[in-house]
PDB file of C-alpha atoms in Angstrom:
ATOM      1  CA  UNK G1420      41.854 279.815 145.629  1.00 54.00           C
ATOM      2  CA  UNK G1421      43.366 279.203 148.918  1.00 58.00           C
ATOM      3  CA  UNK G1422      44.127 275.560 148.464  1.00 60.00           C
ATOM      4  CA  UNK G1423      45.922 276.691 144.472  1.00 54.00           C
ATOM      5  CA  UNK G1424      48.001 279.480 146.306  1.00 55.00           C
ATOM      6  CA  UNK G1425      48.967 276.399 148.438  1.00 56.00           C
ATOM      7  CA  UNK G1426      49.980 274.326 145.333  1.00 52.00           C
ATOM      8  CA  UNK G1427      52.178 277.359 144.268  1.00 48.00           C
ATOM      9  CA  UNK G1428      54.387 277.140 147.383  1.00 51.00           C
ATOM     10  CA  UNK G1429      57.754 275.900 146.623  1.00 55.00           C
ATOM     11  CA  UNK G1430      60.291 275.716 148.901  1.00 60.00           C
ATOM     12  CA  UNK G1431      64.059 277.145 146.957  1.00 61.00           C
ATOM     13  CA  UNK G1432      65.652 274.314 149.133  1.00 66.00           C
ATOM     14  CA  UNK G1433      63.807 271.831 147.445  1.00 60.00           C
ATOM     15  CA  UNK G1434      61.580 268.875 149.033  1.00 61.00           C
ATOM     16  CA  UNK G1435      64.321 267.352 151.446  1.00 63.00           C
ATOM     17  CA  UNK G1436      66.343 270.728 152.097  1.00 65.00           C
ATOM     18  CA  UNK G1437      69.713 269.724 150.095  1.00 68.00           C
ATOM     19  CA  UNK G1438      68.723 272.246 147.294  1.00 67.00           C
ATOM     20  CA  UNK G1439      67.609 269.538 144.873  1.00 69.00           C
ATOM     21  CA  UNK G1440      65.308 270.499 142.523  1.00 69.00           C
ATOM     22  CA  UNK G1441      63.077 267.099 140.878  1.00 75.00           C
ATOM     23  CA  UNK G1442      61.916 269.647 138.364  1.00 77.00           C
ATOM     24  CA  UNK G1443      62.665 272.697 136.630  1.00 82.00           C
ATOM     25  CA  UNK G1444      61.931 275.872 138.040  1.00 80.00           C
ATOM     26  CA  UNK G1445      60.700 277.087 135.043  1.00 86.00           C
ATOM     27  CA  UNK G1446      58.260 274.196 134.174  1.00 88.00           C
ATOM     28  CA  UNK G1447      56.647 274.335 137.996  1.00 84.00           C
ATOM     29  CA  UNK G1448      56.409 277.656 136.606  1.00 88.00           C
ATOM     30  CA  UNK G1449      54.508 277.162 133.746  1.00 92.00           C
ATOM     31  CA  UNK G1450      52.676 274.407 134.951  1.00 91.00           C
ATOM     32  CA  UNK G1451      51.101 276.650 138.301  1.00 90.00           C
ATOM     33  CA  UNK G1452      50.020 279.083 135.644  1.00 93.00           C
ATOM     34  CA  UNK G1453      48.541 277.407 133.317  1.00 96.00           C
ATOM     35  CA  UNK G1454      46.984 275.637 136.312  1.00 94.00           C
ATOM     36  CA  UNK G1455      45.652 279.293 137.701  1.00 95.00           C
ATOM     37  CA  UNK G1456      44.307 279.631 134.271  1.00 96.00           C
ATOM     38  CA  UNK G1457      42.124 276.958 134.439  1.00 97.00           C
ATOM     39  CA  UNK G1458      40.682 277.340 137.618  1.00 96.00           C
ATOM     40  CA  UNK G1459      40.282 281.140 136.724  1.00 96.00           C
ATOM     41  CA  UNK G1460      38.314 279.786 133.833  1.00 97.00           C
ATOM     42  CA  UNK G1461      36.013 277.356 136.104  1.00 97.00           C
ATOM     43  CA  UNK G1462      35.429 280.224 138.649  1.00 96.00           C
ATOM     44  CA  UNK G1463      34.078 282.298 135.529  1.00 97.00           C
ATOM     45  CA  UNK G1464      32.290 279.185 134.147  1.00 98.00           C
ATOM     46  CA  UNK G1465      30.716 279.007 137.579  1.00 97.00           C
ATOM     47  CA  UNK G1466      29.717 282.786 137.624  1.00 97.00           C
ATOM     48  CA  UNK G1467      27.488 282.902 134.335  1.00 97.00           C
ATOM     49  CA  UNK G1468      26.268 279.436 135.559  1.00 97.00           C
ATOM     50  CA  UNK G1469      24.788 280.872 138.283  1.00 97.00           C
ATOM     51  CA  UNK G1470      23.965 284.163 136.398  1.00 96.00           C
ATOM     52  CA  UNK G1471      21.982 282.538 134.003  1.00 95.00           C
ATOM     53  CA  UNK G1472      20.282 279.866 136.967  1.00 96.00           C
ATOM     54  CA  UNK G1473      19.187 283.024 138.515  1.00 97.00           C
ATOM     55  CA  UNK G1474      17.845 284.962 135.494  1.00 96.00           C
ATOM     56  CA  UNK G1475      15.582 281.532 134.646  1.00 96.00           C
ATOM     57  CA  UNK G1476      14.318 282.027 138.337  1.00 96.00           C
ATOM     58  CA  UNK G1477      13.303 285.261 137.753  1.00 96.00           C
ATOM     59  CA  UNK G1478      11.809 284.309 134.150  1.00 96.00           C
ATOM     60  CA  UNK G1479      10.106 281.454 135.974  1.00 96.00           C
ATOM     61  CA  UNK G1480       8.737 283.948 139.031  1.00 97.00           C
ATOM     62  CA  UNK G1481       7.256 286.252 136.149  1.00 97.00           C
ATOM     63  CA  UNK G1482       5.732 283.606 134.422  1.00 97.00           C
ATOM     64  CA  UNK G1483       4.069 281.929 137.832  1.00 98.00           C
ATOM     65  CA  UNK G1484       2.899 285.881 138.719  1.00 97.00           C
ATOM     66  CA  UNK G1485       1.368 286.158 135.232  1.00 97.00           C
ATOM     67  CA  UNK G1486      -0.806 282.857 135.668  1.00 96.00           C
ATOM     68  CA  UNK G1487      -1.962 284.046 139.614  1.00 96.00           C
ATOM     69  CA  UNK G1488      -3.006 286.975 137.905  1.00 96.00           C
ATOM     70  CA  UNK G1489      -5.055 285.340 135.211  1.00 95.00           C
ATOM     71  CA  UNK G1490      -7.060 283.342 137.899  1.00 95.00           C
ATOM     72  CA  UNK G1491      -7.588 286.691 139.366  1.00 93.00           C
ATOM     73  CA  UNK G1492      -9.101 287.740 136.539  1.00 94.00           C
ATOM     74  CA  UNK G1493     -11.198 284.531 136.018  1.00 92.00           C
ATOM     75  CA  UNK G1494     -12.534 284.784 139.157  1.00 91.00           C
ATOM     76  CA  UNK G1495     -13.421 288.503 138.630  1.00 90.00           C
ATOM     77  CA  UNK G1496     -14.922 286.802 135.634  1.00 90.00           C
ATOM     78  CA  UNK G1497     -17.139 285.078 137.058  1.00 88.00           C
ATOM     79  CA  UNK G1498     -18.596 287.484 138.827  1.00 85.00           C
ATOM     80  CA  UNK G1499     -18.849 290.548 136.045  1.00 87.00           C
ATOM     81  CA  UNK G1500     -20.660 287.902 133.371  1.00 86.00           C
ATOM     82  CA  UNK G1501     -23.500 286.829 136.218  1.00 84.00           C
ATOM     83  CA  UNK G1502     -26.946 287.286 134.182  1.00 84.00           C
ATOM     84  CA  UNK G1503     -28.914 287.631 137.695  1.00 82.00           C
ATOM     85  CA  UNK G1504     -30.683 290.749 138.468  1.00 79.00           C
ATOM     86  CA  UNK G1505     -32.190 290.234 141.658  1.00 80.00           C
ATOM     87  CA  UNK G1506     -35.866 289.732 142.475  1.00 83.00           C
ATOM     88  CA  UNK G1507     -36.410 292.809 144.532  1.00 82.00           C
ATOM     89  CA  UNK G1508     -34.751 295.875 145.749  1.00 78.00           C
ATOM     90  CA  UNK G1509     -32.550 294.304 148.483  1.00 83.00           C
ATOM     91  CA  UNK G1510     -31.306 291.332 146.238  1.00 85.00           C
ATOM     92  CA  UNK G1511     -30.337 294.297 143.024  1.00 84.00           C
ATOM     93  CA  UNK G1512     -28.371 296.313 146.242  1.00 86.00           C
ATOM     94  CA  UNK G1513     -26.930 293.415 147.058  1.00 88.00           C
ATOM     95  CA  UNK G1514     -25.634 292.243 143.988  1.00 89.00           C
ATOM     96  CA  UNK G1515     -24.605 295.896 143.100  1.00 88.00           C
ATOM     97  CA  UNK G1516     -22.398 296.070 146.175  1.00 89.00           C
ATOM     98  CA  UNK G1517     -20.717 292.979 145.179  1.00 90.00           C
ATOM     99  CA  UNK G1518     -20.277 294.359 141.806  1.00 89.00           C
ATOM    100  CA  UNK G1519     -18.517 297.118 142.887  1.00 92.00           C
ATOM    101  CA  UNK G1520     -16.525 295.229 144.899  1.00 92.00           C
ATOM    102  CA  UNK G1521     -15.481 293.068 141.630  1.00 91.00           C
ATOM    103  CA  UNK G1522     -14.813 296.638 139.925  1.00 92.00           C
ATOM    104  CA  UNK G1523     -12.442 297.759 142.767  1.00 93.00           C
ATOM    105  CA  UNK G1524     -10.508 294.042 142.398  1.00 93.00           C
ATOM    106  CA  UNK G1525      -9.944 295.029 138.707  1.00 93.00           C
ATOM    107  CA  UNK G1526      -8.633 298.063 139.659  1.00 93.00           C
ATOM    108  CA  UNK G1527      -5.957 296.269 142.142  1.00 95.00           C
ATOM    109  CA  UNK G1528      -5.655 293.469 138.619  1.00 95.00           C
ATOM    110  CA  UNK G1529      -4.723 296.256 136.598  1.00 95.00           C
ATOM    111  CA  UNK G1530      -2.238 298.070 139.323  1.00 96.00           C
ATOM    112  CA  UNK G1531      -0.964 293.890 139.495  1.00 96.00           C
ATOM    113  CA  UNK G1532      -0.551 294.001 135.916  1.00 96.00           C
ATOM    114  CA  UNK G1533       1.296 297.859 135.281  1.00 96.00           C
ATOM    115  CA  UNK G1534       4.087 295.688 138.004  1.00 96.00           C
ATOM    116  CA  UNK G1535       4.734 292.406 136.221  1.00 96.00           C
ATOM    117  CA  UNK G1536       5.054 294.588 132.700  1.00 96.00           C
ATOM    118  CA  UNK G1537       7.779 296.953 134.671  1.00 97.00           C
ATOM    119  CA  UNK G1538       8.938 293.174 135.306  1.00 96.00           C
ATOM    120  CA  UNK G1539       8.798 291.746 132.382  1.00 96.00           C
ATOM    121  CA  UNK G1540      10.160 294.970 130.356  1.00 96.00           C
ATOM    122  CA  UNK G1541      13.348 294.236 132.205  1.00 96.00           C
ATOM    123  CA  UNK G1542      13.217 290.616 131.626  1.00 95.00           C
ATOM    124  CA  UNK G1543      13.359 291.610 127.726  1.00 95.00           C
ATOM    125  CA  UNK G1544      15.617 294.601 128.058  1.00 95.00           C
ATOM    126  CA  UNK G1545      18.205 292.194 129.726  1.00 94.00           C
ATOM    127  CA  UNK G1546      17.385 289.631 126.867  1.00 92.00           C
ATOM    128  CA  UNK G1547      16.632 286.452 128.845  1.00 93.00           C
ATOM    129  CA  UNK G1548      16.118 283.836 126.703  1.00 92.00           C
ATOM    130  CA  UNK G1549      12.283 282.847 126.898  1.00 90.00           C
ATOM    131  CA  UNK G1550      11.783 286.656 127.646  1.00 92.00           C
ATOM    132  CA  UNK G1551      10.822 287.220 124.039  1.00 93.00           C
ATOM    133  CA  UNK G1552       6.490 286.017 124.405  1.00 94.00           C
ATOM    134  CA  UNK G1553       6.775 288.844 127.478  1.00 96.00           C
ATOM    135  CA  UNK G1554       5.271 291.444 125.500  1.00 96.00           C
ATOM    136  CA  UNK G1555       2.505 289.976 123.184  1.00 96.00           C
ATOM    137  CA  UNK G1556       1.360 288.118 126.586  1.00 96.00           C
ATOM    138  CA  UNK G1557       0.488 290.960 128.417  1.00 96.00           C
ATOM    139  CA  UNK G1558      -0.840 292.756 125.791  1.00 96.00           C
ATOM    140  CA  UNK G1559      -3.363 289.738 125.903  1.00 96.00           C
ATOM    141  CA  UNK G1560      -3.892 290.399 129.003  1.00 96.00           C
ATOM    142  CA  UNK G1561      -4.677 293.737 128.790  1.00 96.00           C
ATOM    143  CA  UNK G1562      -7.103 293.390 125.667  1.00 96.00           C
ATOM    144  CA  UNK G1563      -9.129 290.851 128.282  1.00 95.00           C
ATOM    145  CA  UNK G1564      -9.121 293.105 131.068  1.00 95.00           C
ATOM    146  CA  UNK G1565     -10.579 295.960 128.652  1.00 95.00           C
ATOM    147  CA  UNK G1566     -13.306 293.391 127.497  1.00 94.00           C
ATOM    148  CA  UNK G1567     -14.329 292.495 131.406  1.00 94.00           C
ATOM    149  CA  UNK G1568     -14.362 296.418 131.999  1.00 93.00           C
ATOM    150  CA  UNK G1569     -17.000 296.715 128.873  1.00 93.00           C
ATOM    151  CA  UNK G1570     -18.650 293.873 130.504  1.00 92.00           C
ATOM    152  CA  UNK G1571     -18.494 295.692 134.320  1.00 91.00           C
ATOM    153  CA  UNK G1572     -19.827 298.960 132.269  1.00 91.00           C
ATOM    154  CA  UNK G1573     -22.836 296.599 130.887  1.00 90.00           C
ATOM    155  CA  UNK G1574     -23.519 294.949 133.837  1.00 88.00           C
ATOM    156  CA  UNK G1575     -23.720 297.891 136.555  1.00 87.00           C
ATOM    157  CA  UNK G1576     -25.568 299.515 133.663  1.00 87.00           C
ATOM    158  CA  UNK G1577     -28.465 296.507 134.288  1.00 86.00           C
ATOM    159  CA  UNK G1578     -28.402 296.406 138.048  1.00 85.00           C
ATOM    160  CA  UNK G1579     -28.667 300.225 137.827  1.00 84.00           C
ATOM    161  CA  UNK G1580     -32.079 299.613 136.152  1.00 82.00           C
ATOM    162  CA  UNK G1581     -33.258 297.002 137.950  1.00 78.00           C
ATOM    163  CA  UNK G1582     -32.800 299.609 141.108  1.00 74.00           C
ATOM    164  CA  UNK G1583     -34.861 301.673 138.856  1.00 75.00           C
ATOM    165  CA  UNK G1584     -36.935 299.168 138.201  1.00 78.00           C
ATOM    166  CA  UNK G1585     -37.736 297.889 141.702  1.00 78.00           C
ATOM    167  CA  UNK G1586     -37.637 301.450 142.820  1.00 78.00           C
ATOM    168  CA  UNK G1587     -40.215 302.316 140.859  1.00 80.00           C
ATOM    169  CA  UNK G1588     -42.584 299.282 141.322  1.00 78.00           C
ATOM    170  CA  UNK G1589     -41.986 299.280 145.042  1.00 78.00           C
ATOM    171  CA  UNK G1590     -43.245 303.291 144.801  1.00 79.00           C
ATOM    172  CA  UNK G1591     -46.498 302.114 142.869  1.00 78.00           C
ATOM    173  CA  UNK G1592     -46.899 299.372 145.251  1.00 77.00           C
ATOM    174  CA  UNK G1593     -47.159 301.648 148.140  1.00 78.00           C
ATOM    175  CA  UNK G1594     -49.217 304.197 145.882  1.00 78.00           C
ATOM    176  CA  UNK G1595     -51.629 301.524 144.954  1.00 78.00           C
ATOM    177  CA  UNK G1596     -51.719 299.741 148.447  1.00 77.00           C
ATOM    178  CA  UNK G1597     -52.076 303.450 150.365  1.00 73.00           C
ATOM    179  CA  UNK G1598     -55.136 304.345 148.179  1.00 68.00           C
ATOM    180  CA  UNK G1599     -56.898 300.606 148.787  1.00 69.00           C
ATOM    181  CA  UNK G1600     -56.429 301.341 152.581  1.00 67.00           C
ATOM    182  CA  UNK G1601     -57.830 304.893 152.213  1.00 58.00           C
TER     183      UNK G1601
END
């Protein structure tokens, strides 16, 4: 703007100082504003540019948080749909500590999740083109979390009875062994 306001300057003299005009007043006139105009039109040309670069950035953001997430959840995944039990007491404990451990990371997945909808509502409130697959995505998301919780539920429900189990077989063990030796 500061190099148009400098176009604008006209000296009433004219060019040399003799008072000479080359041109009409009233066409420099005309010609500075339509020339303000224009650049007043590329400044706001520039402005949704930049709006619109920065809304994809954020679209693009929610989309790259959305896919960390899902490997989050694989690798929970991976963990929740393990068929081993153990072989003995310390193995079950074992394997139930490092269940619970995958049941507190869903809990942090699901906190992860409750942010990028927040996110993602405002991505669709503030209609962002692309914004529109926000919704049904994380309601995928959420159906698959719901499944690995049933499958948490299922599988702390078996290492819970193999503790049981080895519990109890460990108990007639020593019953059985204690009565040989006496």
């Amino acid at each position: 703007m500061k190099q148009l306001s400098h176009v604008n300057f006209r000296d009433p003299e004219g060019p040399d100082g003799s008072g000479y005009l080359p041109v009409e007043p009233a066409v420099v006139d005309e010609r500075s504003s339509i020339l303000q105009q224009r650049y007043q039109e590329l400044l706001d040309l520039a402005a949704q540019r930049k709006r619109r670069l920065e809304d994809n950035r954020r679209l693009c953001q929610f989309w790259w948080d959305v896919a960390d997430l899902e490997n989050n959840i694989k690798d929970q995944e991976q963990v929740l749909s393990s068929t081993d039990t153990g072989k003995d007491i310390v193995t079950v404990s074992h394997l139930l500590a490092k269940h619970k451990n995958a049941e507190n990371n869903l809990g942090d997945i699901e906190r992860q999740l409750e942010a990028l909808q927040k996110d993602g509502d405002q991505l669709v409130s503030e209609n962002i083109p692309g914004s529109d697959n926000i919704p049904p995505r994380i309601q995928e998301i959420r159906d698959y979390l719901k499944k690995l919780r049933d499958l948490a539920a299922a599988r702390r429900e078996r290492l819970t009875g193999g503790v049981d189990y080895y519990q109890v077989r460990q108990n007639l063990f020593d019953l059985l062994f204690g009565k040989i030796i006496n």
